[in-house]
Coordinates of C-alpha atoms in Angstrom, one line a residue:
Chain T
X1043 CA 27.9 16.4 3.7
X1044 CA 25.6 14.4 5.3
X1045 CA 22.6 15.5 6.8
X1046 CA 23.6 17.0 10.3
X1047 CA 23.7 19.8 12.3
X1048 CA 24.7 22.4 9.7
X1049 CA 27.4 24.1 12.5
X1050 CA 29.0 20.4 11.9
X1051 CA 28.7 20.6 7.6
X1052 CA 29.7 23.8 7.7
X1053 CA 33.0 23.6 9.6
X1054 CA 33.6 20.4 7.3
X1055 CA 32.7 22.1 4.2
X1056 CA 34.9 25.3 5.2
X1057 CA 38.0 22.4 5.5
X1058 CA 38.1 20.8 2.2
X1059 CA 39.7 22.9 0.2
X1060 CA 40.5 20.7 -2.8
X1061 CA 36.9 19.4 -3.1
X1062 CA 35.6 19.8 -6.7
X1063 CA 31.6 19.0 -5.7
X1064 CA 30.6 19.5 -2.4
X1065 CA 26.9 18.1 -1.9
X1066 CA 25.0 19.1 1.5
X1067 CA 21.9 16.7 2.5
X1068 CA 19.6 18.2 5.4
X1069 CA 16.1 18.1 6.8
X1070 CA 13.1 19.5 8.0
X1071 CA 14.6 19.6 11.6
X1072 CA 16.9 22.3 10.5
X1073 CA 15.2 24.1 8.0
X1074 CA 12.8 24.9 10.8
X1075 CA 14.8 25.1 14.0
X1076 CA 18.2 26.1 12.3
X1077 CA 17.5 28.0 9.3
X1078 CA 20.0 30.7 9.4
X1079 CA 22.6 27.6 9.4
X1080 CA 21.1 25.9 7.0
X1081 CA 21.4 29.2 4.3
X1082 CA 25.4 29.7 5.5
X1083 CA 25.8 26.1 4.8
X1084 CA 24.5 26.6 1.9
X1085 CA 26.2 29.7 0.4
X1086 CA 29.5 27.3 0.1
X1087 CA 28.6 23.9 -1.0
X1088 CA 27.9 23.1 -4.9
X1089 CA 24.8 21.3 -4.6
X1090 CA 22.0 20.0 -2.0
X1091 CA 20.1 17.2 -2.4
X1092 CA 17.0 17.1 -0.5
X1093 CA 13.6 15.2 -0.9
X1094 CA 10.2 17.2 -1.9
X1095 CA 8.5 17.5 1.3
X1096 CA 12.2 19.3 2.4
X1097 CA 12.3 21.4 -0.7
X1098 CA 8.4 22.8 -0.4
X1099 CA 9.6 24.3 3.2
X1100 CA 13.0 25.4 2.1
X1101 CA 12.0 27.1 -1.3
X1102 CA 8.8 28.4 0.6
X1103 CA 6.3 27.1 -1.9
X1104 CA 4.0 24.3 -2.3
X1105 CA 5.1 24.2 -5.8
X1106 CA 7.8 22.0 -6.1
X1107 CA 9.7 23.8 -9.4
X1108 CA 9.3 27.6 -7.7
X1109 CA 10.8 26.2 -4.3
X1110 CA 13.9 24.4 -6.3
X1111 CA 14.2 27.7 -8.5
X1112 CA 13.9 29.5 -4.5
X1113 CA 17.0 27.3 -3.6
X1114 CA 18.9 27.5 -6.3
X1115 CA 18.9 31.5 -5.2
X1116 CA 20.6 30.5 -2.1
X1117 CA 23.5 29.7 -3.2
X1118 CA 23.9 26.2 -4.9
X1119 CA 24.3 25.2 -9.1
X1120 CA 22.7 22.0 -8.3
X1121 CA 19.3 21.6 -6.5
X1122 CA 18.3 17.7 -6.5
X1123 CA 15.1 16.5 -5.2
X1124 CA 14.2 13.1 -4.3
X1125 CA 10.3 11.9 -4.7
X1126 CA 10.2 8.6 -4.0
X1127 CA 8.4 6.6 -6.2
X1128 CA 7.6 9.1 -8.3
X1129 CA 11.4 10.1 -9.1
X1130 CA 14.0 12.9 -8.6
X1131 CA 14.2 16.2 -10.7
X1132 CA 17.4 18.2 -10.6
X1133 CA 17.6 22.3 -11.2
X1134 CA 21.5 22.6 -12.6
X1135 CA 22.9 25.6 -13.6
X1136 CA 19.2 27.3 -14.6
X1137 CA 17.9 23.7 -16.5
X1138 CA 15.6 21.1 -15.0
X1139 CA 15.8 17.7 -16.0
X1140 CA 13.8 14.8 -14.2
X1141 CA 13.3 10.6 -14.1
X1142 CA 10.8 8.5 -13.1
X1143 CA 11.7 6.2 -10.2
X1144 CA 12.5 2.3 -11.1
X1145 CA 9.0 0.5 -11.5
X1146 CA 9.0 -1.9 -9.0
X1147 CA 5.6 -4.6 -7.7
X1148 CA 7.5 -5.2 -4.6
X1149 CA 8.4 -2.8 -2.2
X1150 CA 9.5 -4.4 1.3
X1151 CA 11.5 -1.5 2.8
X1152 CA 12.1 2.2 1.5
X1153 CA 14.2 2.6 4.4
X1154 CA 17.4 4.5 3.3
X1155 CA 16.1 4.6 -0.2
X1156 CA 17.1 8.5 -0.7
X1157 CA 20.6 8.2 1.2
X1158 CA 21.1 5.6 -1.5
X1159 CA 20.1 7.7 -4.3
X1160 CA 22.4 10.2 -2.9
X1161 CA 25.2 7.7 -2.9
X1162 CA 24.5 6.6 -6.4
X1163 CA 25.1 10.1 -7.8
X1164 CA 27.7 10.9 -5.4
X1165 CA 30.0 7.7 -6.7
X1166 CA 29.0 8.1 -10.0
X1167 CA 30.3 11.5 -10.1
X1168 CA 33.3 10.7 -8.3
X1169 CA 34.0 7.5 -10.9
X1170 CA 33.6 10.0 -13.9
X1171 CA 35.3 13.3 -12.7
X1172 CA 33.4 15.8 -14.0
X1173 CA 29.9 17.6 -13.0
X1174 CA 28.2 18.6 -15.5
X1175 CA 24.4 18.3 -16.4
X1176 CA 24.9 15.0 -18.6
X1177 CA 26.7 13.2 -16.0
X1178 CA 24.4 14.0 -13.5
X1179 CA 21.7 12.7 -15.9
X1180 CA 24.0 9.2 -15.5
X1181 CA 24.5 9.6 -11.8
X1182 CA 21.1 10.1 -10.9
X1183 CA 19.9 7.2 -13.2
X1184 CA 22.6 5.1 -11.5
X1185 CA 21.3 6.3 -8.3
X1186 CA 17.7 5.4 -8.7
X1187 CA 18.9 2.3 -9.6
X1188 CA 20.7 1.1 -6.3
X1189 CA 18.0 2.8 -4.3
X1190 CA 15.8 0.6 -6.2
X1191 CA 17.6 -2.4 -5.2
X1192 CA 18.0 -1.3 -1.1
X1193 CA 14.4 -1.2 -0.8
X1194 CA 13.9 -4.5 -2.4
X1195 CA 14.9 -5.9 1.0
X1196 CA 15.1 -5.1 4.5
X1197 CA 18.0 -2.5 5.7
X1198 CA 21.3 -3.2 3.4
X1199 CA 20.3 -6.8 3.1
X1200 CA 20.1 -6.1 -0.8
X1201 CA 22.7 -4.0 -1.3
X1202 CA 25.0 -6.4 1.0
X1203 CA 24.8 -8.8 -2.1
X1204 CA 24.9 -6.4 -4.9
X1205 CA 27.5 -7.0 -7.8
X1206 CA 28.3 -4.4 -10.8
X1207 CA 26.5 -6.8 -13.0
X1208 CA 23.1 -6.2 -11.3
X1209 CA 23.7 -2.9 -11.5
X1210 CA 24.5 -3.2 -15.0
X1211 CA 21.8 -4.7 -15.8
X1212 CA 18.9 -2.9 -14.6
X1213 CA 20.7 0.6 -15.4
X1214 CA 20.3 -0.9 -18.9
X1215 CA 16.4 -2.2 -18.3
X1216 CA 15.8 1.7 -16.7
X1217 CA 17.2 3.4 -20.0
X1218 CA 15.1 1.3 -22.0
X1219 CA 11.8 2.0 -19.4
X1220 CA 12.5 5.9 -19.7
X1221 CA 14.0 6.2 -23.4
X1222 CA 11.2 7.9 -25.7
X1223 CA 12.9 6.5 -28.6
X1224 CA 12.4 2.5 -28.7
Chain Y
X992 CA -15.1 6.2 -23.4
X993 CA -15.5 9.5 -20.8
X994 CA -16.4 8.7 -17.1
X995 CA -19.5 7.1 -16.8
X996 CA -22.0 5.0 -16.0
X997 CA -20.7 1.8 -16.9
X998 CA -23.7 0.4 -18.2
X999 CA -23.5 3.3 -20.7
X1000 CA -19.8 2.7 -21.4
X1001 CA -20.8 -0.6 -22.2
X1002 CA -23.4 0.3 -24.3
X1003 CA -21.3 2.5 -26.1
X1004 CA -18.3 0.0 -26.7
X1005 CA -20.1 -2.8 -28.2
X1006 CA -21.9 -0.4 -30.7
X1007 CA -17.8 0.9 -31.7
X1008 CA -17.5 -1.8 -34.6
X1009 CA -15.2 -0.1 -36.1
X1010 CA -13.3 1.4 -34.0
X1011 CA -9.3 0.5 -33.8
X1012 CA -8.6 1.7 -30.5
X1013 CA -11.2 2.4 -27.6
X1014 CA -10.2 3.5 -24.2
X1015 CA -12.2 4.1 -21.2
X1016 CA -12.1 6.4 -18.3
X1017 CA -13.4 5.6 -15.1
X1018 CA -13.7 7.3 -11.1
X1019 CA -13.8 5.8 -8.2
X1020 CA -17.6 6.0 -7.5
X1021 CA -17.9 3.1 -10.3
X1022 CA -15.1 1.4 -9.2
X1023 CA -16.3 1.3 -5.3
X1024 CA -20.2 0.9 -6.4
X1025 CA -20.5 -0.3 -9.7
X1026 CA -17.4 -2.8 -9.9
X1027 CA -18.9 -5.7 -11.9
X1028 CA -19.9 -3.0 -14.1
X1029 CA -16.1 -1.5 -14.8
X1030 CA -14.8 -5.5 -15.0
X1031 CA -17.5 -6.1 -18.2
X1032 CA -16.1 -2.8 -19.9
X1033 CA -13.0 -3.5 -19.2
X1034 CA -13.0 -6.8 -21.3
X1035 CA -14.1 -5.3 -24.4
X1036 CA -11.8 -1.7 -24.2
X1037 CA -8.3 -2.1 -25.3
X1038 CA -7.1 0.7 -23.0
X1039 CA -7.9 2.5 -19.6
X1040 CA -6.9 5.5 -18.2
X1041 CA -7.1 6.3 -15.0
X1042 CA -5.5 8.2 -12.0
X1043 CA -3.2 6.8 -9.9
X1044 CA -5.7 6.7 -6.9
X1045 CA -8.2 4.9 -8.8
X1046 CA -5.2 2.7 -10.3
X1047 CA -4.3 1.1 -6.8
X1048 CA -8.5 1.2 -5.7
X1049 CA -8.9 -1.0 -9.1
X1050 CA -6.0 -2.5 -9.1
X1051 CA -6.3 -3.7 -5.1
X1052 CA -2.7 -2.7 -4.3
X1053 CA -0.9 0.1 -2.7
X1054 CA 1.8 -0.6 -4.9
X1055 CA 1.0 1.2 -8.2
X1056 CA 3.2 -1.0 -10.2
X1057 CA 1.4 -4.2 -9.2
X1058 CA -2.4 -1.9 -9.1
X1059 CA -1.1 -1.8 -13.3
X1060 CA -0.3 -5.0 -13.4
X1061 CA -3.3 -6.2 -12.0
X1062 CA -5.8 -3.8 -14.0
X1063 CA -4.1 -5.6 -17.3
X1064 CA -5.4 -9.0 -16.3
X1065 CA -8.7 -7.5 -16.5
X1066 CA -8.4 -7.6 -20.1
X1067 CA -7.1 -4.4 -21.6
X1068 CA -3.8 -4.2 -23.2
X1069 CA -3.3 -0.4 -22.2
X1070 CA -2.9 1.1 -18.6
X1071 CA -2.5 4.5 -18.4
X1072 CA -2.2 6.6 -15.1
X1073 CA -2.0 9.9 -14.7
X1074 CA -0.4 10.9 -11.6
X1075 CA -0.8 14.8 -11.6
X1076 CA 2.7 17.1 -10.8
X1077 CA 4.4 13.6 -10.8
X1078 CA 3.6 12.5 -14.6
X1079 CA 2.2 9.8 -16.0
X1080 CA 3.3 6.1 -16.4
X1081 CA 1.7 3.5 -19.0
X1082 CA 2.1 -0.6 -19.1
X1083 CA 1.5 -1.9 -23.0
X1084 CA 2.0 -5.0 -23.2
X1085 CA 3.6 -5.9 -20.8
X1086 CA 6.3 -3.0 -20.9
X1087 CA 6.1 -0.2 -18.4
X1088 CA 7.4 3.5 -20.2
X1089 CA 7.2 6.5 -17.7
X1090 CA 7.5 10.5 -18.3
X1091 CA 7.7 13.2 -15.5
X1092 CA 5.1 16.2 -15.6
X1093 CA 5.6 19.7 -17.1
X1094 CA 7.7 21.8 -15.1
X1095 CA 5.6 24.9 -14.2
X1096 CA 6.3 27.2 -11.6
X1097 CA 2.5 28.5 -11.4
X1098 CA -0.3 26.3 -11.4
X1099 CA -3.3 28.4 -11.5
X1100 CA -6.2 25.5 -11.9
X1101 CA -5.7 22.0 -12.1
X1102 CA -9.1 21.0 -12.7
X1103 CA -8.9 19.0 -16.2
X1104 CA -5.4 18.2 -16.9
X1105 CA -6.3 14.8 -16.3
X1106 CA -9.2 15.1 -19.1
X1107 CA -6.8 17.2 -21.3
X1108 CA -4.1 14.7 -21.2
X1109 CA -6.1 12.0 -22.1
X1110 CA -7.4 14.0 -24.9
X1111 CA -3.9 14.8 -26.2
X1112 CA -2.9 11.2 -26.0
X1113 CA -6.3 10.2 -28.1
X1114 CA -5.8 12.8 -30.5
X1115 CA -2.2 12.0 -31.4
X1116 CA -3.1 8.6 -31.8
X1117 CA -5.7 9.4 -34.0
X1118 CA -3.7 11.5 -35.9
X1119 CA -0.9 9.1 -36.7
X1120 CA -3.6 6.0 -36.7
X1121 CA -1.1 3.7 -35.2
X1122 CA -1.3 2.3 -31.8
X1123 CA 1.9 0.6 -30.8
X1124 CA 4.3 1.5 -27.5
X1125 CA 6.2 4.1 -29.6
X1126 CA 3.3 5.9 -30.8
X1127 CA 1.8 6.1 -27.4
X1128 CA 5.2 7.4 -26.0
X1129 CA 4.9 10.0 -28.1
X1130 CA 0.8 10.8 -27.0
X1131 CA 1.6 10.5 -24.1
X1132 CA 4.3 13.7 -24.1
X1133 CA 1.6 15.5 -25.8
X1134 CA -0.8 14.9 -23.7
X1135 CA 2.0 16.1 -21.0
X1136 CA 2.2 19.6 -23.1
X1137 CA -1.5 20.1 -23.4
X1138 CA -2.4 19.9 -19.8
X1139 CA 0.6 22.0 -18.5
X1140 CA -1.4 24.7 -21.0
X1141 CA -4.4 23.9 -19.6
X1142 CA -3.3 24.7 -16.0
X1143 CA -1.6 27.9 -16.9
X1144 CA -5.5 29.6 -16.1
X1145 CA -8.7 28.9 -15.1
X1146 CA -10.9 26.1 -16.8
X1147 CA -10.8 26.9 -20.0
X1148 CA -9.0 30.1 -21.0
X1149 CA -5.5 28.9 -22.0
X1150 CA -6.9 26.0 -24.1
X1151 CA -9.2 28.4 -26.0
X1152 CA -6.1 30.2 -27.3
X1153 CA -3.6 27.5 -27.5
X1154 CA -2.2 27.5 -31.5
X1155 CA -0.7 24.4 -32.8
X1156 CA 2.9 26.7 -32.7
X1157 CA 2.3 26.7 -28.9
X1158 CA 2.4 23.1 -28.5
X1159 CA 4.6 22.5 -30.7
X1160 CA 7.1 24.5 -28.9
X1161 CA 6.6 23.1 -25.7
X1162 CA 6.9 19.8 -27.1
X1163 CA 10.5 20.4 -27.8
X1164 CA 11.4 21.9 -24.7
X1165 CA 9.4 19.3 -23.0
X1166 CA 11.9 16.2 -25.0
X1167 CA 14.9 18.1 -23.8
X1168 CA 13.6 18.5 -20.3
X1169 CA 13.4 14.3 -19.9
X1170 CA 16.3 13.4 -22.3
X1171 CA 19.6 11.3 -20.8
X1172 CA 21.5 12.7 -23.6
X1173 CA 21.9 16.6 -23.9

């Protein structure tokens, strides 16, 4: 559910019945002005994905964990937060898990950098056919990885010319950037 | 080598003879005031840590990633940056290995970590007497685990009580909490 008036993600969400995952984005727009919304919205999707600065005001704290643990009160099994460059953390099902963000010297446009991230998760999930908390692990590696190519150019220029062997590629490089173990 | 003058860091360095590993901290009043000073130290240290808003002041980049790169050019072969809730990252020779914070809910003092996670890097490094990317993956967790204790209360009271069961402990939840594989 794309971030919209939750009125809108609501009468989607209420209409598909055979959805196994049902993801709600939002923002700060409604979590102030349509809040009441934003909680019924919540009490029937499986997951939100939102990015810190979003979370702090839902979850009603400026600490980052107690707001996700907040949210995760509200309804959802999956609370993912986007941070930019410094990562994403998810809260599923009472466990946290999080990933740095893709070490990049070049940065030309984070435009649409989260609504990718989201993407990534969202197809890897729907590729793979489960949710559970090691496939999100995958999807939101393979998410910071295409957000990681969309800002390396302006727009979807990037992501215009993006193969699966580019993504690939650096999925393997970010394992090996984020894996304790050499 | 703790924040200080850099004359004195100098001073101290050059008397080290024998030591296998020296690393220096720094702040941004030596970085803004005494540069010439921080550039001579960093020649002869073969690590710095540093926060991430001293990184991209030393490194001359708003881009952390390319603030790290730059820093290395300076001579050491060990960045380290601490960047508070949003973990730490580290370039080694040329590789880049990142690792979120501790998730706490209540953060009663942050005033240390910083200190306290360079401290548990150094002492895991001494303790194994190896400094290679591996080993400093590892220090660098522990570092992670000492300074989540270290916020838990007010300067030093957690610290003073901390048993080597406690971080121990925490270490383990702490490799579950950033592992792809469940």
């Amino acid at each position: 559910l794309a971030n919209d008036n939750p009125a809108n993600q609501l009468h989607v969400a209420t209409r598909m019945k055979d959805a196994k995952f049902i993801m709600m984005d939002t923002m700060n727009l409604w979590i102030d002005q349509f809040l009441d919304g934003v909680l019924e919205v919540l009490k029937v999707v499986d997951g939100i994905v939102l990015n810190d600065e979003e979370a702090r005001s839902l979850g009603g704290s400026s600490n980052l964990i107690a707001s996700m643990r907040k949210i995760a009160t509200m309804g959802p099994r999956c609370v993912l937060v986007k941070k930019g460059e410094h990562g994403s953390i998810i809260l599923f099902e009472g466990r946290f898990f999080a990933l740095p963000a893709y070490p990049l010297e070049v940065v030309h446009d984070p435009t649409g950098a989260g609504d990718t991230f989201a993407a990534g998760v969202m197809g890897h999930l729907a590729r793979r056919g489960i949710v559970d908390l090691a496939t999100l692990k995958v999807a939101m590696a393979y998410g910071t990885v295409v957000a990681s190519y969309n800002v390396e150019a302006f727009g979807l220029e990037r992501l215009k010319t993006l193969e699966w062997g580019d993504i690939e590629a650096r999925f393997g490089e970010f394992l090996r950037f984020v894996a304790l173990d050499i």
